[in-house]
JSON list of C-alpha atoms in Angstrom, two decimals:
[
{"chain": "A", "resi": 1, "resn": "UNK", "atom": "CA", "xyz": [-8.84, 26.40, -0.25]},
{"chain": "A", "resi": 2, "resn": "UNK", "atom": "CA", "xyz": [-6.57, 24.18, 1.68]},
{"chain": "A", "resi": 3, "resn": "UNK", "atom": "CA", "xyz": [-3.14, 23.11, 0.65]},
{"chain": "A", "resi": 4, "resn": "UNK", "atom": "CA", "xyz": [-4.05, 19.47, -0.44]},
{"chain": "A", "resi": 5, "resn": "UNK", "atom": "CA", "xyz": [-1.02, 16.84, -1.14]},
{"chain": "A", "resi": 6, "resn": "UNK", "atom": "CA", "xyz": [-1.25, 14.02, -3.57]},
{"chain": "A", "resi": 7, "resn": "UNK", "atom": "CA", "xyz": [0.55, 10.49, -4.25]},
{"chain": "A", "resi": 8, "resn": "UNK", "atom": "CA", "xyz": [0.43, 6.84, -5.65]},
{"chain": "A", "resi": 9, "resn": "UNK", "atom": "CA", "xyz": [1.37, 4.07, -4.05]},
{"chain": "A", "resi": 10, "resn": "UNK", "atom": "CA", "xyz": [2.17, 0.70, -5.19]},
{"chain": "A", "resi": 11, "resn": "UNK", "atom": "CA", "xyz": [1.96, -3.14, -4.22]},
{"chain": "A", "resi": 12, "resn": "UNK", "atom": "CA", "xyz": [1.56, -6.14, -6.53]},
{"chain": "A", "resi": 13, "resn": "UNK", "atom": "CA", "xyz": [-1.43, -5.31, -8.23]},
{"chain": "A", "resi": 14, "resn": "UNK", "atom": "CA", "xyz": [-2.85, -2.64, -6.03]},
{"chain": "A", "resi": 15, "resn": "UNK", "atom": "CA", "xyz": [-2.99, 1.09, -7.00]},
{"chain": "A", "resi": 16, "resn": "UNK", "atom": "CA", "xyz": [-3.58, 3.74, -4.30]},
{"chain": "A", "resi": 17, "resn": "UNK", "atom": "CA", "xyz": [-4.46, 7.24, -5.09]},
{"chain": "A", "resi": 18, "resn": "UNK", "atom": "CA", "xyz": [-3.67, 9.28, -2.05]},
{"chain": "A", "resi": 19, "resn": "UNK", "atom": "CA", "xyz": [-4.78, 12.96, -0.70]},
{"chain": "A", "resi": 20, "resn": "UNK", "atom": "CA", "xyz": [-3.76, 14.60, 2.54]},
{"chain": "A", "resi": 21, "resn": "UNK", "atom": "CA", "xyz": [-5.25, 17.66, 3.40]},
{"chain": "A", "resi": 22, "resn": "UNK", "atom": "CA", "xyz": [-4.53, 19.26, 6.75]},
{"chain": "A", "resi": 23, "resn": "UNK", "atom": "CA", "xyz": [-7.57, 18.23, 8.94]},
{"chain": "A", "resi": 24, "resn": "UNK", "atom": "CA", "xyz": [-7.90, 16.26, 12.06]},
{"chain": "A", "resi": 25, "resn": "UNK", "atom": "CA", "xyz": [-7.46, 13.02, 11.16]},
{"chain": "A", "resi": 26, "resn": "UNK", "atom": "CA", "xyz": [-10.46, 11.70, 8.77]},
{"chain": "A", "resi": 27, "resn": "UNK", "atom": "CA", "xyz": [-9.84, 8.58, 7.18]},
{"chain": "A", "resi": 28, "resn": "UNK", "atom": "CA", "xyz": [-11.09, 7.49, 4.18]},
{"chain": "A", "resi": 29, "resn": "UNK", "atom": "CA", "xyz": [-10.79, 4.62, 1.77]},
{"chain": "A", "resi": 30, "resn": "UNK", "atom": "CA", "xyz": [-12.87, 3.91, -1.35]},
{"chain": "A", "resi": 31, "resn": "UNK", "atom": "CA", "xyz": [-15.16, 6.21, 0.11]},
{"chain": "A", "resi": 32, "resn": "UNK", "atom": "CA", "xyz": [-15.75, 3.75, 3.53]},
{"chain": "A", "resi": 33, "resn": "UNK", "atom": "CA", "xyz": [-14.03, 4.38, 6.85]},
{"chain": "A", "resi": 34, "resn": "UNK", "atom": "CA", "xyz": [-10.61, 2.90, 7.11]},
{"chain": "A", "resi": 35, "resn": "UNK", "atom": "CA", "xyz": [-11.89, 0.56, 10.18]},
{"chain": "A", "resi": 36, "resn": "UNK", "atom": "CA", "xyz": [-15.02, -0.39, 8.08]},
{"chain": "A", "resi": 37, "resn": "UNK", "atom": "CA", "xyz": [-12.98, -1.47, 4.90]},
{"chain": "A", "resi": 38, "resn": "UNK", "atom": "CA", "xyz": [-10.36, -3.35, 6.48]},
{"chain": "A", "resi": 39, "resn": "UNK", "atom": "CA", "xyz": [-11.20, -5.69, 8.73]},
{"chain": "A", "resi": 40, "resn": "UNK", "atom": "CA", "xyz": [-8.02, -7.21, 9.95]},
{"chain": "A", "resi": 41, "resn": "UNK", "atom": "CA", "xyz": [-6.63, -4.77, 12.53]},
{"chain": "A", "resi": 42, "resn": "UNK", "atom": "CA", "xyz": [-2.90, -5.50, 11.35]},
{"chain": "A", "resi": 43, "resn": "UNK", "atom": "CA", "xyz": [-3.96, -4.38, 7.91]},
{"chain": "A", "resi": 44, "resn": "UNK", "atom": "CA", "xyz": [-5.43, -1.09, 9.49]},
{"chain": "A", "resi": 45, "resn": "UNK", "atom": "CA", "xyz": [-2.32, -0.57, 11.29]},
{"chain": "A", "resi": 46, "resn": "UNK", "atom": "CA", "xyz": [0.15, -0.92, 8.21]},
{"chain": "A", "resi": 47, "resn": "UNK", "atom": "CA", "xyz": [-1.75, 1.98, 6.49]},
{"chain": "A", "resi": 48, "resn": "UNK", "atom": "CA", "xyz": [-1.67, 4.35, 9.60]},
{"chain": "A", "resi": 49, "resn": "UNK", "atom": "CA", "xyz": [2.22, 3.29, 10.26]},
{"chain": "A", "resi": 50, "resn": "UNK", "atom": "CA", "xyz": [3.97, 6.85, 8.18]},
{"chain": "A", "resi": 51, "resn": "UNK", "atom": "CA", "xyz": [0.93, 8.87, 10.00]},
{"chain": "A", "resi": 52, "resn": "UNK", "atom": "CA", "xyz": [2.49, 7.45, 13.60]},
{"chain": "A", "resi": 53, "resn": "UNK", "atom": "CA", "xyz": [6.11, 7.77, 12.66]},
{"chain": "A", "resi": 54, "resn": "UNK", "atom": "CA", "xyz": [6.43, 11.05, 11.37]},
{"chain": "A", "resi": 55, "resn": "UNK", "atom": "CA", "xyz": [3.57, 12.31, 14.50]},
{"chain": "A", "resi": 56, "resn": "UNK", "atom": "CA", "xyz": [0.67, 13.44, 11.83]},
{"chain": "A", "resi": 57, "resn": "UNK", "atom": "CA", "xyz": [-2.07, 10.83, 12.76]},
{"chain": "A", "resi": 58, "resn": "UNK", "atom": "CA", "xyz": [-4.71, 13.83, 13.64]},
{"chain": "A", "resi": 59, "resn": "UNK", "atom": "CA", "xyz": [-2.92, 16.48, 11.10]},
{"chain": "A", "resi": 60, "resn": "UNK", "atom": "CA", "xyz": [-4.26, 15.07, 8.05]},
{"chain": "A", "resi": 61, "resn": "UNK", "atom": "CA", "xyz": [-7.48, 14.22, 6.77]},
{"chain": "A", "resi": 62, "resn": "UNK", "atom": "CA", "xyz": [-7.06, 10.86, 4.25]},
{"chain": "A", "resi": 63, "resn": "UNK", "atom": "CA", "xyz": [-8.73, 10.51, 1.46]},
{"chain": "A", "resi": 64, "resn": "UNK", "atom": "CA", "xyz": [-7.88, 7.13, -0.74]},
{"chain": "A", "resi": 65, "resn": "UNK", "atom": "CA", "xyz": [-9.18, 5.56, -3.85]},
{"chain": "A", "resi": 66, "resn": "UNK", "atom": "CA", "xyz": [-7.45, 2.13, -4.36]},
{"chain": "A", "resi": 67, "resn": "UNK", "atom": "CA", "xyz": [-7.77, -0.48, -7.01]},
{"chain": "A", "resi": 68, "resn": "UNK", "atom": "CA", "xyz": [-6.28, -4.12, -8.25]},
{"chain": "A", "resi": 69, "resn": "UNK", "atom": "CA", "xyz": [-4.87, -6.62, -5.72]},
{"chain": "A", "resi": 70, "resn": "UNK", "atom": "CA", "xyz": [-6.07, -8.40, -2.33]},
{"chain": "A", "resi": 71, "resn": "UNK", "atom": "CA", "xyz": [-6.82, -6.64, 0.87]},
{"chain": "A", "resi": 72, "resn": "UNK", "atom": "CA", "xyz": [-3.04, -7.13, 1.53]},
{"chain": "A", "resi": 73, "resn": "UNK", "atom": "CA", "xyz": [-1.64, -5.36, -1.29]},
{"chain": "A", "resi": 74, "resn": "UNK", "atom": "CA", "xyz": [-4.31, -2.30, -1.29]},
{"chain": "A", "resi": 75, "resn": "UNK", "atom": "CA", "xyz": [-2.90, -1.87, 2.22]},
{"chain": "A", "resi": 76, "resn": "UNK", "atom": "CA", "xyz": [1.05, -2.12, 1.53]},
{"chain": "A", "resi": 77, "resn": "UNK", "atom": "CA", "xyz": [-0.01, 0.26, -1.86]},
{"chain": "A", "resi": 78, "resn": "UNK", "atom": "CA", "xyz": [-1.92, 2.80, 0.65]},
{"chain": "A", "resi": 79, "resn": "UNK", "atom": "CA", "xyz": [1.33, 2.97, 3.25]},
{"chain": "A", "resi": 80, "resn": "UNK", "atom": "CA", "xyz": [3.21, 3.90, 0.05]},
{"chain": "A", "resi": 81, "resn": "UNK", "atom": "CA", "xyz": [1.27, 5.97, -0.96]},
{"chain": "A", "resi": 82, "resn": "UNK", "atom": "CA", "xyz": [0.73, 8.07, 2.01]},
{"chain": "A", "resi": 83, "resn": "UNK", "atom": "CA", "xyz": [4.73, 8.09, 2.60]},
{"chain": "A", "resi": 84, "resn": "UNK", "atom": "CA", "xyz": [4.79, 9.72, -0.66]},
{"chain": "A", "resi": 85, "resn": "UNK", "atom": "CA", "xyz": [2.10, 12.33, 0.18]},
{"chain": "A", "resi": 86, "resn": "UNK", "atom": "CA", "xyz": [3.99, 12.90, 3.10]},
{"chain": "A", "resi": 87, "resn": "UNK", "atom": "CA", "xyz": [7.29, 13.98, 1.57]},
{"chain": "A", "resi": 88, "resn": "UNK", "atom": "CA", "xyz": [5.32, 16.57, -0.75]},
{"chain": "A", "resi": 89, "resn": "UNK", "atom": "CA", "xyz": [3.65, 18.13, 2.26]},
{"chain": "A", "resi": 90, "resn": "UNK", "atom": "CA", "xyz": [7.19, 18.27, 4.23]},
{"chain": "A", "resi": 91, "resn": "UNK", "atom": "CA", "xyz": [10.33, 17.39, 2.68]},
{"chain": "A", "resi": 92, "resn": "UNK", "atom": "CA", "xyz": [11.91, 16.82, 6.44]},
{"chain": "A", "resi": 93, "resn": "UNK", "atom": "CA", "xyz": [9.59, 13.90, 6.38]},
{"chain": "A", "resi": 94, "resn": "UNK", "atom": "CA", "xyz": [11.45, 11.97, 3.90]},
{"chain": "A", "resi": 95, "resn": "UNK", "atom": "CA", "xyz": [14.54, 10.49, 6.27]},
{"chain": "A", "resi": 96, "resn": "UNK", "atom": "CA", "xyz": [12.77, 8.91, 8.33]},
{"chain": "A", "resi": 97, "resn": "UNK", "atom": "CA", "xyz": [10.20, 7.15, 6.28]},
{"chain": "A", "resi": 98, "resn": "UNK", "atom": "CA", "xyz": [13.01, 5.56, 4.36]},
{"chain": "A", "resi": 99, "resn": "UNK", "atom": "CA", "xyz": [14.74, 4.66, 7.03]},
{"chain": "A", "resi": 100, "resn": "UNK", "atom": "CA", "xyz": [11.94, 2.62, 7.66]},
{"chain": "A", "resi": 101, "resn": "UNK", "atom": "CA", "xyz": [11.32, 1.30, 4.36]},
{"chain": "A", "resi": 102, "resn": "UNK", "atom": "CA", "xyz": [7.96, 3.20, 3.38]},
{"chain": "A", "resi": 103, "resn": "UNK", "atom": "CA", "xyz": [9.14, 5.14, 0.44]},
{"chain": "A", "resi": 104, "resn": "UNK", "atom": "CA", "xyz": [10.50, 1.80, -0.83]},
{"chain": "A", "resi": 105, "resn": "UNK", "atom": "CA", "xyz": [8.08, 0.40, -3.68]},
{"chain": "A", "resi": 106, "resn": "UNK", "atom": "CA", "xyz": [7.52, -3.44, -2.81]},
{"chain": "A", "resi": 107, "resn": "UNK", "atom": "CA", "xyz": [8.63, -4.55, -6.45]},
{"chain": "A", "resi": 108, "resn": "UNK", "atom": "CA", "xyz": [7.36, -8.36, -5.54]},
{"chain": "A", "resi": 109, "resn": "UNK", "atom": "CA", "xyz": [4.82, -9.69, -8.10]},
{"chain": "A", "resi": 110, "resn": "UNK", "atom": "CA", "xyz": [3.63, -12.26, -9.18]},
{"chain": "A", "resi": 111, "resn": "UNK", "atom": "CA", "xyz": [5.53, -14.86, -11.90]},
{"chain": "A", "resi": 112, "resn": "UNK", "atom": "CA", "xyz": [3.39, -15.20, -15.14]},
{"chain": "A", "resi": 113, "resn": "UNK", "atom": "CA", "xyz": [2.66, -18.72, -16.00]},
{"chain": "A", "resi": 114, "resn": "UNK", "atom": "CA", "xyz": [4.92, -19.95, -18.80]},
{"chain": "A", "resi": 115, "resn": "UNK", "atom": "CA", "xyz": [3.46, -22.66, -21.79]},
{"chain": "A", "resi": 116, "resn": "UNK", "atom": "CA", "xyz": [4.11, -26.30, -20.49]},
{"chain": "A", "resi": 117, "resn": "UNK", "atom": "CA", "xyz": [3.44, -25.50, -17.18]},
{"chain": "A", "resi": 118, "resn": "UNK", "atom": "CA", "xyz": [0.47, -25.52, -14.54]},
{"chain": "A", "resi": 119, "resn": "UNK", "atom": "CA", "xyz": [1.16, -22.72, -12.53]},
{"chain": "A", "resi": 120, "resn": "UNK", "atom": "CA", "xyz": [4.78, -20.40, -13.26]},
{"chain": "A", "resi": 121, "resn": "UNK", "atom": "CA", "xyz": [7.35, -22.99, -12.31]},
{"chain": "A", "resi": 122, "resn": "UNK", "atom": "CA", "xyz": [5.20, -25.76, -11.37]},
{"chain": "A", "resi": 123, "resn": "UNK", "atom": "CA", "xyz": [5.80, -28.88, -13.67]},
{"chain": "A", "resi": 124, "resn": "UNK", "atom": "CA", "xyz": [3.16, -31.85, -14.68]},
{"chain": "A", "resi": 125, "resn": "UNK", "atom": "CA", "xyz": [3.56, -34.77, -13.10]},
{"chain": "A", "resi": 126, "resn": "UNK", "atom": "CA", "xyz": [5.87, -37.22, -14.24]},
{"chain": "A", "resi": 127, "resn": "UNK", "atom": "CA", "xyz": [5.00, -40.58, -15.44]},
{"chain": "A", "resi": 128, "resn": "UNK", "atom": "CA", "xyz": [7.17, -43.22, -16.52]},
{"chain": "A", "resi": 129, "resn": "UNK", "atom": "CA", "xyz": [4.48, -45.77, -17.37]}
]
């Protein structure tokens, strides 16, 4: 059987659950084609990004199952995920993705709404009469 690599990535709400197996380039998401379930190219790009820097776009075969969050998030969760993937299959790997910033968890989320408030810092209006 083939060495297979796994990871999770993170974003907001989105989960990714990440396997690379050494293939030529197969890309799968949620069990759809990465070009069928994103449809924003810029989306489709941001998960590919640690394939293109570290030269392994036709390498690995992709296979992701990703959960929570908007189509932004799953994507940002995805290129974390495969970073990660990427550092267990080849530990020279790991400089360069963080110098780029991919083995970096985003850690922005969103504020929870407090009592006395509409939204997390966003007062009622105020009137004097």
């Amino acid at each position: 059987m083939a060495e297979r690599f796994c990871a999770t990535g993170r974003r907001k709400k989105a989960v990714a659950q990440v396997v690379i197996v050494p293939g030529n380039g197969d890309f799968k998401v949620n069990g759809r084609t990465l070009d069928d379930y994103f449809g924003l190219e810029t989306l489709r790009y941001i998960c590919r990004q640690p394939l293109e820097l570290v030269g392994a776009l036709n390498k690995y075969d992709v296979t992701v199952k990703v959960t929570g969050g908007g189509f932004t998030g799953q994507a940002g969760a995805i290129r974390h995920g495969i970073a990660r993937a990427l550092v267990v299959a080849s530990e020279e790997n790991k400089p360069e993705l963080k110098k780029e910033g991919f083995l970096t968890r985003d850690s922005r989320m969103k504020e929870r709404k407090k009592y006395g408030l509409k939204k997390a810092r966003r007062a009622p209006q105020f009137s004097k009469r």
